[in-house]
Amino acid sequence: MNGSVADPADFQAATAAAAAAARASSSEQDEWSVGECGFLDPEVQRTLRSGSAAEDITQYPIHGWIDVTKEFHDACTELQPGELAQDMLFGLFEAMSAIEIMDPKMDVGMGFDKQDLPPPSFEAAIATGAIKLEDLTPSELIGTFDALFSCIVSWLEGNSMDQVLFTCLYLHAPSQIKDRALRVFCTAVRNLIVVIKNIISAAAVNEEEDFQLYGNSALLAAEKAQPATVYSALKDVEDEVVRRCKKLTATEDWMAVVNRLRFMRNLFQVIYLVEQMANADAADESINEIHKNLKVAMELLPLIRKTMDRGIQPEKGSEAPNPMGFSPRIHDRSQPPAFPRSIKIRDRPASYQFLEEMISRFKYACKVVKHKDYYSALNFFIEYSKKSGQCILSRSVLQSLFSSNIRIVHGKLPMKQFLRHSVQIFNSPPVLNAKHPVAADPKVQQHLENFFRYCINMNTFTQFIRICGFNRARQRDKLARLIENFDTIQVDAARLDSLMNQLANERAMEGNESMATALKHSTHFSTWVLYNCFRAMLIFLMSGFELELYAVHEFLYIYWYPYEFLIGFLVSALTRTENILLAQEEYAEHQSRLQSAGAGAAKNRKVAKPKKNKKQQRPYRGEIVYYHALLSLCGGMYKAMGALTKDGRVRLPLSQFDNEEIRYNRRFLPFATLTSPPPVSYPEFRNIREHMMEPSVEDLYTYAGKHFNQARNVLESIQNPDQEMLDLLQIARTNFVVMNVLARGHQKELKRQPEFDFSKHSYFPIIKLK
Amino acid sequence: MTNLSISGQQVPLAPQPIAEPFRITTNAPHQMNDASLTPGRKKLQKWLGRVLRIVITDGRVLVGFFNCTDRDANIVLSMCAEYLVEGQEPRLLGNVMVPGKHIVSLSIDEPDPQSSLLVQ
């Protein structure tokens, strides 16, 4: 049929010829050729659509638009519900990355009217007189300052810098502002942006949902940042305003301005000092200075809050946080297309609330300098994350304080030394004690050096601390990867332990008794590594409750694993460590008594040293008690879930959609690679569960109740319990009662699933019968 | 709870049982010129991958490669350009999904059938 096109010269021509031929015939046969259907060779198509100039969408139409509205809709109605007509290169990724037009959250271009004037720029606003550059009244200053604080807070909450901070036109060119107070304040905000960005990018615990690191940097670049001058500039302008006040009779409004300038000065100084800590020599001084500024800032906040109504207030229904100086939609069209559009800038009271909480968080973060070893530092980080995990700047500040803290403690010693010191504090392996005769042995030193270098190279321990700095939701998948890393270090630690043991035995054989006692070594290093690994595992498992990842019917094995293994391991690791420490202390006392007996009476002072109090002798007691309580709670939940399941009160998935083994394996996936603790296979778990569920339902409820009762007893024995302990106590008590009620056959006929209320504690629910 | 049911009643089966309830019409080579396709599906197949211009309810014009559609004429375009005023500088959006209810008119870039007849 295509006799007119004979012997095509090349492939392209052949395709074109085929297409032309097909087009000629298509009208009668109602068939489309490959070329006509927008389909080419997939490779060609891929390169065509990869954004090369050849396929610039703005060049279209090539032929001309043909209206197909009716035709298209008619064609669509032929599709079944759920059926798609899709391009062969179209997949889930393209579908997910598409922004939805006319959705107010996604569509930036929405609501623009063709007739609207573009939002005013800085120059335009000056030309039209929309903003004042000089002679601002106090209430205008107060309003603008308060609005800028709101913008800073909204930025720290994860919004784009352009869409919040740089809607303020004053920030575009502070040097052009003639009013001195406003100019200095705006310069301070711009410098604050730079400093905060530095801290956050250095700490690197941010995720895209926490913080927008990138903005239109051209706006910032226009004027150079000089953070070192901000403090004194603010101080000068403060003094100037105060001097002016002295000539006035009504000074209250001006004092409100001064307080805001002062607050900015102190806040700025804190954040600037934190940034400078990284290369400061006298970090202790910086910490003191930070404390002083935090205190002043805290004292200023009530004064500022009281005078909020003295400033001009945002107009009702307007998007601008202040009637003057803001151009809310100025950057909307310059944002990347997938950017969120609707930004709510925090209102003023809420912003000051945020700042107040942030200052308390900073104060709390400063305490990290007290924690001079890995064990207590890790505890601090875990605690801090629970309490202050939501604010990216607070988390980043903690990271900078900590990494400079290591340097404060040990001079400029690297992390390797810090870990070495930490193991020594944790369970004091004899070889790490400098006084011991083997400490100088080059062979032993070499082994130790290798081990700690390995720890650093694997990055596991440093990474654990950093992970605690991430937001709560992201910690979990990072922990999963961390746990896998522990395996190699465990192997290495075990090797080191056995080497030390072997050396000790050799020395004993040689008859060098004192060397042998000095080297007498149990599983110090592996205990240390394992302890940290178990903690990571426990946090990983339990974080699933906090993030609401588990279905109720999965609770059983999630609580079972810590009950049967993890917490038991943790308790035994800590107890063993404590015993080693106690034994060493006794030995040291014994030695010194021997020595002092030999020495003259003049040297007796050393023996008379007051005994350390009981708590210090048992450094892990509090934690051991806590884990005992957790153990009983997990046991209680495990058996309670067993009883509820057997009683038919737990909704189970439909059997045709269910495969428990797959779910089980997924939940414990990160543990599968570890050699210690060895992974527990699903069949093993099933056997254990079958055995547990053998007794009658009533008995099972009673057993669960006993566990809760035990937890209650442990928790009640704690002196000066903190809030978490009190919450756990309440959970244990309530669940104990509920279990007893169920054991007595309450609501026996009603097979309703109870409610699991995690509001008291993120790991353990209160079981509620409806 | 063993069978899929809505408010206790057995859902009546569709009058004509369809062999592939979740079928996808695509312009992949093996499906081209599939004789069993309905005329509408054939048209959609032809248009897939070509440039589509959509006018939406607020007056904006979107131009992009036609990637996907469904029964309600929700349309996914790739490499989409958004024109506030046609002829002026567009903003490039990448992948967009246009809900069918916001579509005012659709046009496809192709030679006018009448003029192409004239050429021949």
PDB file of N, CA, C and O in Angstrom, chain A residues 32 36-37 55 57-58 60-66 68-69 71 77-79 83-88 97-99 101 107 109 333 654, chain B residues 1 23 25-27 32-33 38 40-43 46 48-51 53 60 65 67-69 71 79 82 95-97 106-110:
ATOM      1  N   TRP A  32      -4.696   3.430  14.583  1.00  0.00           N
ATOM      2  CA  TRP A  32      -3.681   4.481  14.722  1.00  0.00           C
ATOM      3  C   TRP A  32      -2.315   3.859  14.557  1.00  0.00           C
ATOM      4  O   TRP A  32      -2.031   2.793  15.062  1.00  0.00           O
ATOM      5  N   GLU A  36       1.760   7.952  15.254  1.00  0.00           N
ATOM      6  CA  GLU A  36       0.693   8.903  15.469  1.00  0.00           C
ATOM      7  C   GLU A  36       0.247   8.934  16.926  1.00  0.00           C
ATOM      8  O   GLU A  36      -0.328   9.907  17.379  1.00  0.00           O
ATOM      9  N   CYS A  37       0.494   7.866  17.621  1.00  0.00           N
ATOM     10  CA  CYS A  37      -0.009   7.779  18.975  1.00  0.00           C
ATOM     11  C   CYS A  37       0.940   8.374  19.990  1.00  0.00           C
ATOM     12  O   CYS A  37       0.899   8.043  21.158  1.00  0.00           O
ATOM     13  N   GLU A  55      12.596  19.191  23.395  1.00  0.00           N
ATOM     14  CA  GLU A  55      11.208  18.953  23.790  1.00  0.00           C
ATOM     15  C   GLU A  55      10.772  20.020  24.784  1.00  0.00           C
ATOM     16  O   GLU A  55      10.264  19.742  25.845  1.00  0.00           O
ATOM     17  N   ILE A  57       8.419  22.347  26.296  1.00  0.00           N
ATOM     18  CA  ILE A  57       6.963  22.360  26.252  1.00  0.00           C
ATOM     19  C   ILE A  57       6.429  23.720  25.813  1.00  0.00           C
ATOM     20  O   ILE A  57       5.354  23.832  25.249  1.00  0.00           O
ATOM     21  N   THR A  58       7.239  24.767  26.057  1.00  0.00           N
ATOM     22  CA  THR A  58       6.740  26.102  25.719  1.00  0.00           C
ATOM     23  C   THR A  58       6.705  26.331  24.207  1.00  0.00           C
ATOM     24  O   THR A  58       6.142  27.318  23.746  1.00  0.00           O
ATOM     25  N   TYR A  60       5.201  24.429  22.170  1.00  0.00           N
ATOM     26  CA  TYR A  60       3.946  23.923  21.614  1.00  0.00           C
ATOM     27  C   TYR A  60       2.902  25.019  21.586  1.00  0.00           C
ATOM     28  O   TYR A  60       2.959  25.950  22.366  1.00  0.00           O
ATOM     29  N   PRO A  61       1.933  24.983  20.755  1.00  0.00           N
ATOM     30  CA  PRO A  61       1.645  23.932  19.785  1.00  0.00           C
ATOM     31  C   PRO A  61       2.496  24.033  18.521  1.00  0.00           C
ATOM     32  O   PRO A  61       2.801  25.133  18.080  1.00  0.00           O
ATOM     33  N   ILE A  62       2.833  22.893  17.982  1.00  0.00           N
ATOM     34  CA  ILE A  62       3.558  22.874  16.721  1.00  0.00           C
ATOM     35  C   ILE A  62       2.568  22.993  15.569  1.00  0.00           C
ATOM     36  O   ILE A  62       2.776  23.744  14.609  1.00  0.00           O
ATOM     37  N   HIS A  63       1.478  22.253  15.692  1.00  0.00           N
ATOM     38  CA  HIS A  63       0.508  22.244  14.590  1.00  0.00           C
ATOM     39  C   HIS A  63      -0.613  23.243  14.834  1.00  0.00           C
ATOM     40  O   HIS A  63      -0.984  24.005  13.968  1.00  0.00           O
ATOM     41  N   GLY A  64      -1.119  23.254  16.048  1.00  0.00           N
ATOM     42  CA  GLY A  64      -2.273  24.110  16.329  1.00  0.00           C
ATOM     43  C   GLY A  64      -3.238  23.340  17.206  1.00  0.00           C
ATOM     44  O   GLY A  64      -3.309  22.110  17.143  1.00  0.00           O
ATOM     45  N   TRP A  65      -3.926  24.087  18.097  1.00  0.00           N
ATOM     46  CA  TRP A  65      -4.820  23.393  19.035  1.00  0.00           C
ATOM     47  C   TRP A  65      -6.121  23.007  18.351  1.00  0.00           C
ATOM     48  O   TRP A  65      -6.745  23.813  17.686  1.00  0.00           O
ATOM     49  N   ILE A  66      -6.486  21.775  18.546  1.00  0.00           N
ATOM     50  CA  ILE A  66      -7.794  21.305  18.072  1.00  0.00           C
ATOM     51  C   ILE A  66      -8.625  21.012  19.308  1.00  0.00           C
ATOM     52  O   ILE A  66      -8.194  20.230  20.168  1.00  0.00           O
ATOM     53  N   VAL A  68     -10.932  19.299  21.732  1.00  0.00           N
ATOM     54  CA  VAL A  68     -11.432  17.923  21.812  1.00  0.00           C
ATOM     55  C   VAL A  68     -12.240  17.708  23.090  1.00  0.00           C
ATOM     56  O   VAL A  68     -12.417  16.582  23.532  1.00  0.00           O
ATOM     57  N   THR A  69     -12.716  18.826  23.713  1.00  0.00           N
ATOM     58  CA  THR A  69     -13.345  18.702  25.025  1.00  0.00           C
ATOM     59  C   THR A  69     -14.430  17.633  25.044  1.00  0.00           C
ATOM     60  O   THR A  69     -14.416  16.717  25.879  1.00  0.00           O
ATOM     61  N   GLU A  71     -15.241  15.290  22.782  1.00  0.00           N
ATOM     62  CA  GLU A  71     -14.703  13.984  22.385  1.00  0.00           C
ATOM     63  C   GLU A  71     -13.990  13.298  23.551  1.00  0.00           C
ATOM     64  O   GLU A  71     -14.161  12.116  23.806  1.00  0.00           O
ATOM     65  N   THR A  77     -15.805   8.420  29.471  1.00  0.00           N
ATOM     66  CA  THR A  77     -16.941   7.708  30.068  1.00  0.00           C
ATOM     67  C   THR A  77     -16.944   6.239  29.672  1.00  0.00           C
ATOM     68  O   THR A  77     -17.606   5.439  30.307  1.00  0.00           O
ATOM     69  N   GLU A  78     -16.210   5.892  28.638  1.00  0.00           N
ATOM     70  CA  GLU A  78     -16.146   4.468  28.262  1.00  0.00           C
ATOM     71  C   GLU A  78     -15.277   3.665  29.216  1.00  0.00           C
ATOM     72  O   GLU A  78     -15.334   2.444  29.238  1.00  0.00           O
ATOM     73  N   LEU A  79     -14.439   4.372  29.984  1.00  0.00           N
ATOM     74  CA  LEU A  79     -13.565   3.652  30.917  1.00  0.00           C
ATOM     75  C   LEU A  79     -14.383   3.149  32.104  1.00  0.00           C
ATOM     76  O   LEU A  79     -15.350   3.781  32.510  1.00  0.00           O
ATOM     77  N   GLU A  83     -10.413   2.099  36.013  1.00  0.00           N
ATOM     78  CA  GLU A  83      -9.572   1.842  34.854  1.00  0.00           C
ATOM     79  C   GLU A  83      -8.802   3.107  34.473  1.00  0.00           C
ATOM     80  O   GLU A  83      -9.306   4.220  34.596  1.00  0.00           O
ATOM     81  N   LEU A  84      -7.588   2.915  34.031  1.00  0.00           N
ATOM     82  CA  LEU A  84      -6.773   4.055  33.634  1.00  0.00           C
ATOM     83  C   LEU A  84      -6.385   3.938  32.173  1.00  0.00           C
ATOM     84  O   LEU A  84      -6.221   2.835  31.655  1.00  0.00           O
ATOM     85  N   ALA A  85      -6.270   5.085  31.542  1.00  0.00           N
ATOM     86  CA  ALA A  85      -5.592   5.122  30.250  1.00  0.00           C
ATOM     87  C   ALA A  85      -4.281   5.817  30.542  1.00  0.00           C
ATOM     88  O   ALA A  85      -4.277   6.962  30.977  1.00  0.00           O
ATOM     89  N   GLN A  86      -3.182   5.125  30.401  1.00  0.00           N
ATOM     90  CA  GLN A  86      -1.934   5.762  30.800  1.00  0.00           C
ATOM     91  C   GLN A  86      -0.810   5.545  29.803  1.00  0.00           C
ATOM     92  O   GLN A  86      -0.725   4.518  29.133  1.00  0.00           O
ATOM     93  N   ASP A  87       0.027   6.531  29.743  1.00  0.00           N
ATOM     94  CA  ASP A  87       1.194   6.493  28.888  1.00  0.00           C
ATOM     95  C   ASP A  87       2.104   5.369  29.348  1.00  0.00           C
ATOM     96  O   ASP A  87       2.182   5.063  30.542  1.00  0.00           O
ATOM     97  N   MET A  88       2.810   4.758  28.431  1.00  0.00           N
ATOM     98  CA  MET A  88       3.621   3.602  28.840  1.00  0.00           C
ATOM     99  C   MET A  88       4.765   3.982  29.764  1.00  0.00           C
ATOM    100  O   MET A  88       5.287   3.154  30.477  1.00  0.00           O
ATOM    101  N   SER A  97       4.271  12.152  42.390  1.00  0.00           N
ATOM    102  CA  SER A  97       4.963  13.439  42.439  1.00  0.00           C
ATOM    103  C   SER A  97       4.136  14.543  41.791  1.00  0.00           C
ATOM    104  O   SER A  97       4.544  15.701  41.807  1.00  0.00           O
ATOM    105  N   ALA A  98       2.994  14.193  41.249  1.00  0.00           N
ATOM    106  CA  ALA A  98       2.190  15.223  40.598  1.00  0.00           C
ATOM    107  C   ALA A  98       1.564  16.140  41.640  1.00  0.00           C
ATOM    108  O   ALA A  98       1.127  15.688  42.694  1.00  0.00           O
ATOM    109  N   ILE A  99       1.549  17.433  41.361  1.00  0.00           N
ATOM    110  CA  ILE A  99       0.860  18.340  42.271  1.00  0.00           C
ATOM    111  C   ILE A  99      -0.561  18.509  41.787  1.00  0.00           C
ATOM    112  O   ILE A  99      -0.829  18.543  40.588  1.00  0.00           O
ATOM    113  N   ILE A 101      -3.732  20.357  40.924  1.00  0.00           N
ATOM    114  CA  ILE A 101      -4.174  21.704  40.572  1.00  0.00           C
ATOM    115  C   ILE A 101      -5.470  22.016  41.315  1.00  0.00           C
ATOM    116  O   ILE A 101      -6.313  21.140  41.485  1.00  0.00           O
ATOM    117  N   ASP A 107      -1.312  23.935  45.220  1.00  0.00           N
ATOM    118  CA  ASP A 107      -1.275  24.714  43.990  1.00  0.00           C
ATOM    119  C   ASP A 107      -0.933  26.167  44.290  1.00  0.00           C
ATOM    120  O   ASP A 107      -1.763  26.945  44.761  1.00  0.00           O
ATOM    121  N   GLY A 109      -0.151  28.476  42.201  1.00  0.00           N
ATOM    122  CA  GLY A 109      -0.659  29.424  41.221  1.00  0.00           C
ATOM    123  C   GLY A 109      -2.127  29.758  41.402  1.00  0.00           C
ATOM    124  O   GLY A 109      -2.674  30.616  40.719  1.00  0.00           O
ATOM    125  N   ARG A 333       5.330  32.967  43.461  1.00  0.00           N
ATOM    126  CA  ARG A 333       5.533  32.453  42.107  1.00  0.00           C
ATOM    127  C   ARG A 333       6.990  32.044  41.870  1.00  0.00           C
ATOM    128  O   ARG A 333       7.300  31.404  40.877  1.00  0.00           O
ATOM    129  N   LEU A 654      -8.557 -10.820  58.466  1.00  0.00           N
ATOM    130  CA  LEU A 654      -9.214 -11.918  57.758  1.00  0.00           C
ATOM    131  C   LEU A 654      -8.154 -12.908  57.280  1.00  0.00           C
ATOM    132  O   LEU A 654      -7.109 -12.501  56.759  1.00  0.00           O
TER     133      LEU A 654
ATOM    134  N   MET B   1     -18.101 -12.083  58.314  1.00  0.00           N
ATOM    135  CA  MET B   1     -16.889 -11.366  57.896  1.00  0.00           C
ATOM    136  C   MET B   1     -16.089 -12.151  56.863  1.00  0.00           C
ATOM    137  O   MET B   1     -14.945 -11.839  56.593  1.00  0.00           O
ATOM    138  N   ARG B  23      -8.254  -3.222  34.121  1.00  0.00           N
ATOM    139  CA  ARG B  23      -7.416  -3.128  32.932  1.00  0.00           C
ATOM    140  C   ARG B  23      -6.892  -1.704  32.761  1.00  0.00           C
ATOM    141  O   ARG B  23      -7.491  -0.722  33.210  1.00  0.00           O
ATOM    142  N   THR B  25      -5.445   0.851  29.848  1.00  0.00           N
ATOM    143  CA  THR B  25      -5.242   1.110  28.427  1.00  0.00           C
ATOM    144  C   THR B  25      -3.957   1.902  28.275  1.00  0.00           C
ATOM    145  O   THR B  25      -3.801   2.935  28.906  1.00  0.00           O
ATOM    146  N   THR B  26      -3.066   1.396  27.502  1.00  0.00           N
ATOM    147  CA  THR B  26      -1.805   2.116  27.352  1.00  0.00           C
ATOM    148  C   THR B  26      -1.383   2.115  25.896  1.00  0.00           C
ATOM    149  O   THR B  26      -1.920   1.357  25.078  1.00  0.00           O
ATOM    150  N   ASN B  27      -0.453   2.971  25.593  1.00  0.00           N
ATOM    151  CA  ASN B  27       0.061   3.018  24.233  1.00  0.00           C
ATOM    152  C   ASN B  27       1.340   2.201  24.090  1.00  0.00           C
ATOM    153  O   ASN B  27       2.166   2.478  23.243  1.00  0.00           O
ATOM    154  N   MET B  32      -0.959  -1.732  21.039  1.00  0.00           N
ATOM    155  CA  MET B  32      -1.352  -0.854  19.948  1.00  0.00           C
ATOM    156  C   MET B  32      -2.254  -1.600  18.976  1.00  0.00           C
ATOM    157  O   MET B  32      -2.029  -2.771  18.679  1.00  0.00           O
ATOM    158  N   ASN B  33      -3.228  -0.865  18.524  1.00  0.00           N
ATOM    159  CA  ASN B  33      -4.140  -1.409  17.520  1.00  0.00           C
ATOM    160  C   ASN B  33      -4.813  -2.695  17.979  1.00  0.00           C
ATOM    161  O   ASN B  33      -5.059  -3.602  17.215  1.00  0.00           O
ATOM    162  N   THR B  38     -12.607  -0.316  22.670  1.00  0.00           N
ATOM    163  CA  THR B  38     -13.755   0.479  22.246  1.00  0.00           C
ATOM    164  C   THR B  38     -13.251   1.745  21.558  1.00  0.00           C
ATOM    165  O   THR B  38     -12.107   2.148  21.771  1.00  0.00           O
ATOM    166  N   GLY B  40     -13.673   4.875  22.116  1.00  0.00           N
ATOM    167  CA  GLY B  40     -13.187   5.898  23.053  1.00  0.00           C
ATOM    168  C   GLY B  40     -11.797   5.558  23.542  1.00  0.00           C
ATOM    169  O   GLY B  40     -10.908   6.411  23.593  1.00  0.00           O
ATOM    170  N   ARG B  41     -11.604   4.312  23.910  1.00  0.00           N
ATOM    171  CA  ARG B  41     -10.288   3.889  24.394  1.00  0.00           C
ATOM    172  C   ARG B  41      -9.247   4.076  23.297  1.00  0.00           C
ATOM    173  O   ARG B  41      -8.123   4.482  23.557  1.00  0.00           O
ATOM    174  N   LYS B  42      -9.651   3.794  22.088  1.00  0.00           N
ATOM    175  CA  LYS B  42      -8.700   3.960  20.977  1.00  0.00           C
ATOM    176  C   LYS B  42      -8.280   5.407  20.843  1.00  0.00           C
ATOM    177  O   LYS B  42      -7.114   5.720  20.615  1.00  0.00           O
ATOM    178  N   LYS B  43      -9.249   6.295  21.016  1.00  0.00           N
ATOM    179  CA  LYS B  43      -8.932   7.720  20.920  1.00  0.00           C
ATOM    180  C   LYS B  43      -7.956   8.124  22.006  1.00  0.00           C
ATOM    181  O   LYS B  43      -6.972   8.817  21.763  1.00  0.00           O
ATOM    182  N   LYS B  46      -4.561   7.018  21.355  1.00  0.00           N
ATOM    183  CA  LYS B  46      -3.904   7.838  20.339  1.00  0.00           C
ATOM    184  C   LYS B  46      -3.353   9.124  20.950  1.00  0.00           C
ATOM    185  O   LYS B  46      -2.275   9.585  20.602  1.00  0.00           O
ATOM    186  N   LEU B  48      -2.468   9.699  24.118  1.00  0.00           N
ATOM    187  CA  LEU B  48      -1.467   9.533  25.179  1.00  0.00           C
ATOM    188  C   LEU B  48      -0.088   9.925  24.677  1.00  0.00           C
ATOM    189  O   LEU B  48       0.307   9.557  23.572  1.00  0.00           O
ATOM    190  N   GLY B  49       0.633  10.649  25.495  1.00  0.00           N
ATOM    191  CA  GLY B  49       1.990  11.039  25.140  1.00  0.00           C
ATOM    192  C   GLY B  49       2.048  12.287  24.289  1.00  0.00           C
ATOM    193  O   GLY B  49       3.114  12.813  24.023  1.00  0.00           O
ATOM    194  N   ARG B  50       0.882  12.770  23.848  1.00  0.00           N
ATOM    195  CA  ARG B  50       0.905  13.985  23.032  1.00  0.00           C
ATOM    196  C   ARG B  50       0.614  15.212  23.884  1.00  0.00           C
ATOM    197  O   ARG B  50       0.303  15.102  25.066  1.00  0.00           O
ATOM    198  N   VAL B  51       0.746  16.361  23.264  1.00  0.00           N
ATOM    199  CA  VAL B  51       0.640  17.592  24.060  1.00  0.00           C
ATOM    200  C   VAL B  51      -0.818  18.029  24.170  1.00  0.00           C
ATOM    201  O   VAL B  51      -1.527  18.103  23.174  1.00  0.00           O
ATOM    202  N   ARG B  53      -3.655  20.763  25.966  1.00  0.00           N
ATOM    203  CA  ARG B  53      -3.842  22.097  26.546  1.00  0.00           C
ATOM    204  C   ARG B  53      -5.151  22.077  27.305  1.00  0.00           C
ATOM    205  O   ARG B  53      -6.195  21.734  26.750  1.00  0.00           O
ATOM    206  N   ARG B  60      -6.665  29.739  34.195  1.00  0.00           N
ATOM    207  CA  ARG B  60      -5.293  29.410  33.839  1.00  0.00           C
ATOM    208  C   ARG B  60      -5.273  28.376  32.707  1.00  0.00           C
ATOM    209  O   ARG B  60      -6.220  27.610  32.534  1.00  0.00           O
ATOM    210  N   PHE B  65       2.459  17.194  28.522  1.00  0.00           N
ATOM    211  CA  PHE B  65       2.272  15.897  27.868  1.00  0.00           C
ATOM    212  C   PHE B  65       1.195  15.101  28.588  1.00  0.00           C
ATOM    213  O   PHE B  65       1.218  14.984  29.812  1.00  0.00           O
ATOM    214  N   ASN B  67      -0.444  12.216  30.141  1.00  0.00           N
ATOM    215  CA  ASN B  67       0.124  10.996  30.719  1.00  0.00           C
ATOM    216  C   ASN B  67      -0.904   9.973  31.153  1.00  0.00           C
ATOM    217  O   ASN B  67      -0.666   8.783  31.064  1.00  0.00           O
ATOM    218  N   CYS B  68      -2.008  10.456  31.668  1.00  0.00           N
ATOM    219  CA  CYS B  68      -2.917   9.500  32.279  1.00  0.00           C
ATOM    220  C   CYS B  68      -4.281  10.133  32.459  1.00  0.00           C
ATOM    221  O   CYS B  68      -4.390  11.340  32.691  1.00  0.00           O
ATOM    222  N   THR B  69      -5.307   9.321  32.361  1.00  0.00           N
ATOM    223  CA  THR B  69      -6.641   9.808  32.692  1.00  0.00           C
ATOM    224  C   THR B  69      -7.491   8.650  33.201  1.00  0.00           C
ATOM    225  O   THR B  69      -7.097   7.488  33.072  1.00  0.00           O
ATOM    226  N   ARG B  71     -11.926   7.576  34.348  1.00  0.00           N
ATOM    227  CA  ARG B  71     -13.319   7.741  33.982  1.00  0.00           C
ATOM    228  C   ARG B  71     -13.831   9.154  34.245  1.00  0.00           C
ATOM    229  O   ARG B  71     -14.653   9.680  33.500  1.00  0.00           O
ATOM    230  N   MET B  79       5.731  17.553  32.540  1.00  0.00           N
ATOM    231  CA  MET B  79       6.432  18.737  32.018  1.00  0.00           C
ATOM    232  C   MET B  79       5.463  19.873  31.726  1.00  0.00           C
ATOM    233  O   MET B  79       5.518  20.521  30.682  1.00  0.00           O
ATOM    234  N   GLU B  82       2.442  26.388  33.088  1.00  0.00           N
ATOM    235  CA  GLU B  82       1.230  27.076  33.524  1.00  0.00           C
ATOM    236  C   GLU B  82       1.261  28.507  32.991  1.00  0.00           C
ATOM    237  O   GLU B  82       2.207  29.248  33.239  1.00  0.00           O
ATOM    238  N   ASN B  95       5.145  17.547  36.970  1.00  0.00           N
ATOM    239  CA  ASN B  95       3.952  16.699  36.922  1.00  0.00           C
ATOM    240  C   ASN B  95       2.796  17.367  37.644  1.00  0.00           C
ATOM    241  O   ASN B  95       2.959  17.816  38.778  1.00  0.00           O
ATOM    242  N   VAL B  96       1.660  17.431  36.991  1.00  0.00           N
ATOM    243  CA  VAL B  96       0.479  17.941  37.680  1.00  0.00           C
ATOM    244  C   VAL B  96      -0.702  17.007  37.449  1.00  0.00           C
ATOM    245  O   VAL B  96      -0.758  16.271  36.460  1.00  0.00           O
ATOM    246  N   MET B  97      -1.632  17.037  38.387  1.00  0.00           N
ATOM    247  CA  MET B  97      -2.874  16.298  38.231  1.00  0.00           C
ATOM    248  C   MET B  97      -3.996  17.326  38.209  1.00  0.00           C
ATOM    249  O   MET B  97      -4.111  18.137  39.121  1.00  0.00           O
ATOM    250  N   LEU B 106     -10.499  21.279  26.632  1.00  0.00           N
ATOM    251  CA  LEU B 106      -9.312  20.492  26.324  1.00  0.00           C
ATOM    252  C   LEU B 106      -9.014  20.630  24.847  1.00  0.00           C
ATOM    253  O   LEU B 106      -9.925  20.578  24.027  1.00  0.00           O
ATOM    254  N   SER B 107      -7.740  20.798  24.518  1.00  0.00           N
ATOM    255  CA  SER B 107      -7.406  20.722  23.098  1.00  0.00           C
ATOM    256  C   SER B 107      -6.091  19.989  22.930  1.00  0.00           C
ATOM    257  O   SER B 107      -5.259  19.964  23.834  1.00  0.00           O
ATOM    258  N   ILE B 108      -5.955  19.392  21.786  1.00  0.00           N
ATOM    259  CA  ILE B 108      -4.777  18.582  21.522  1.00  0.00           C
ATOM    260  C   ILE B 108      -4.012  19.217  20.362  1.00  0.00           C
ATOM    261  O   ILE B 108      -4.604  19.865  19.513  1.00  0.00           O
ATOM    262  N   ASP B 109      -2.722  19.062  20.411  1.00  0.00           N
ATOM    263  CA  ASP B 109      -1.895  19.648  19.353  1.00  0.00           C
ATOM    264  C   ASP B 109      -1.785  18.664  18.207  1.00  0.00           C
ATOM    265  O   ASP B 109      -1.090  17.655  18.304  1.00  0.00           O
ATOM    266  N   GLU B 110      -2.476  18.920  17.142  1.00  0.00           N
ATOM    267  CA  GLU B 110      -2.336  18.048  15.982  1.00  0.00           C
ATOM    268  C   GLU B 110      -2.741  18.833  14.735  1.00  0.00           C
ATOM    269  O   GLU B 110      -3.418  19.848  14.816  1.00  0.00           O
TER     270      GLU B 110
END
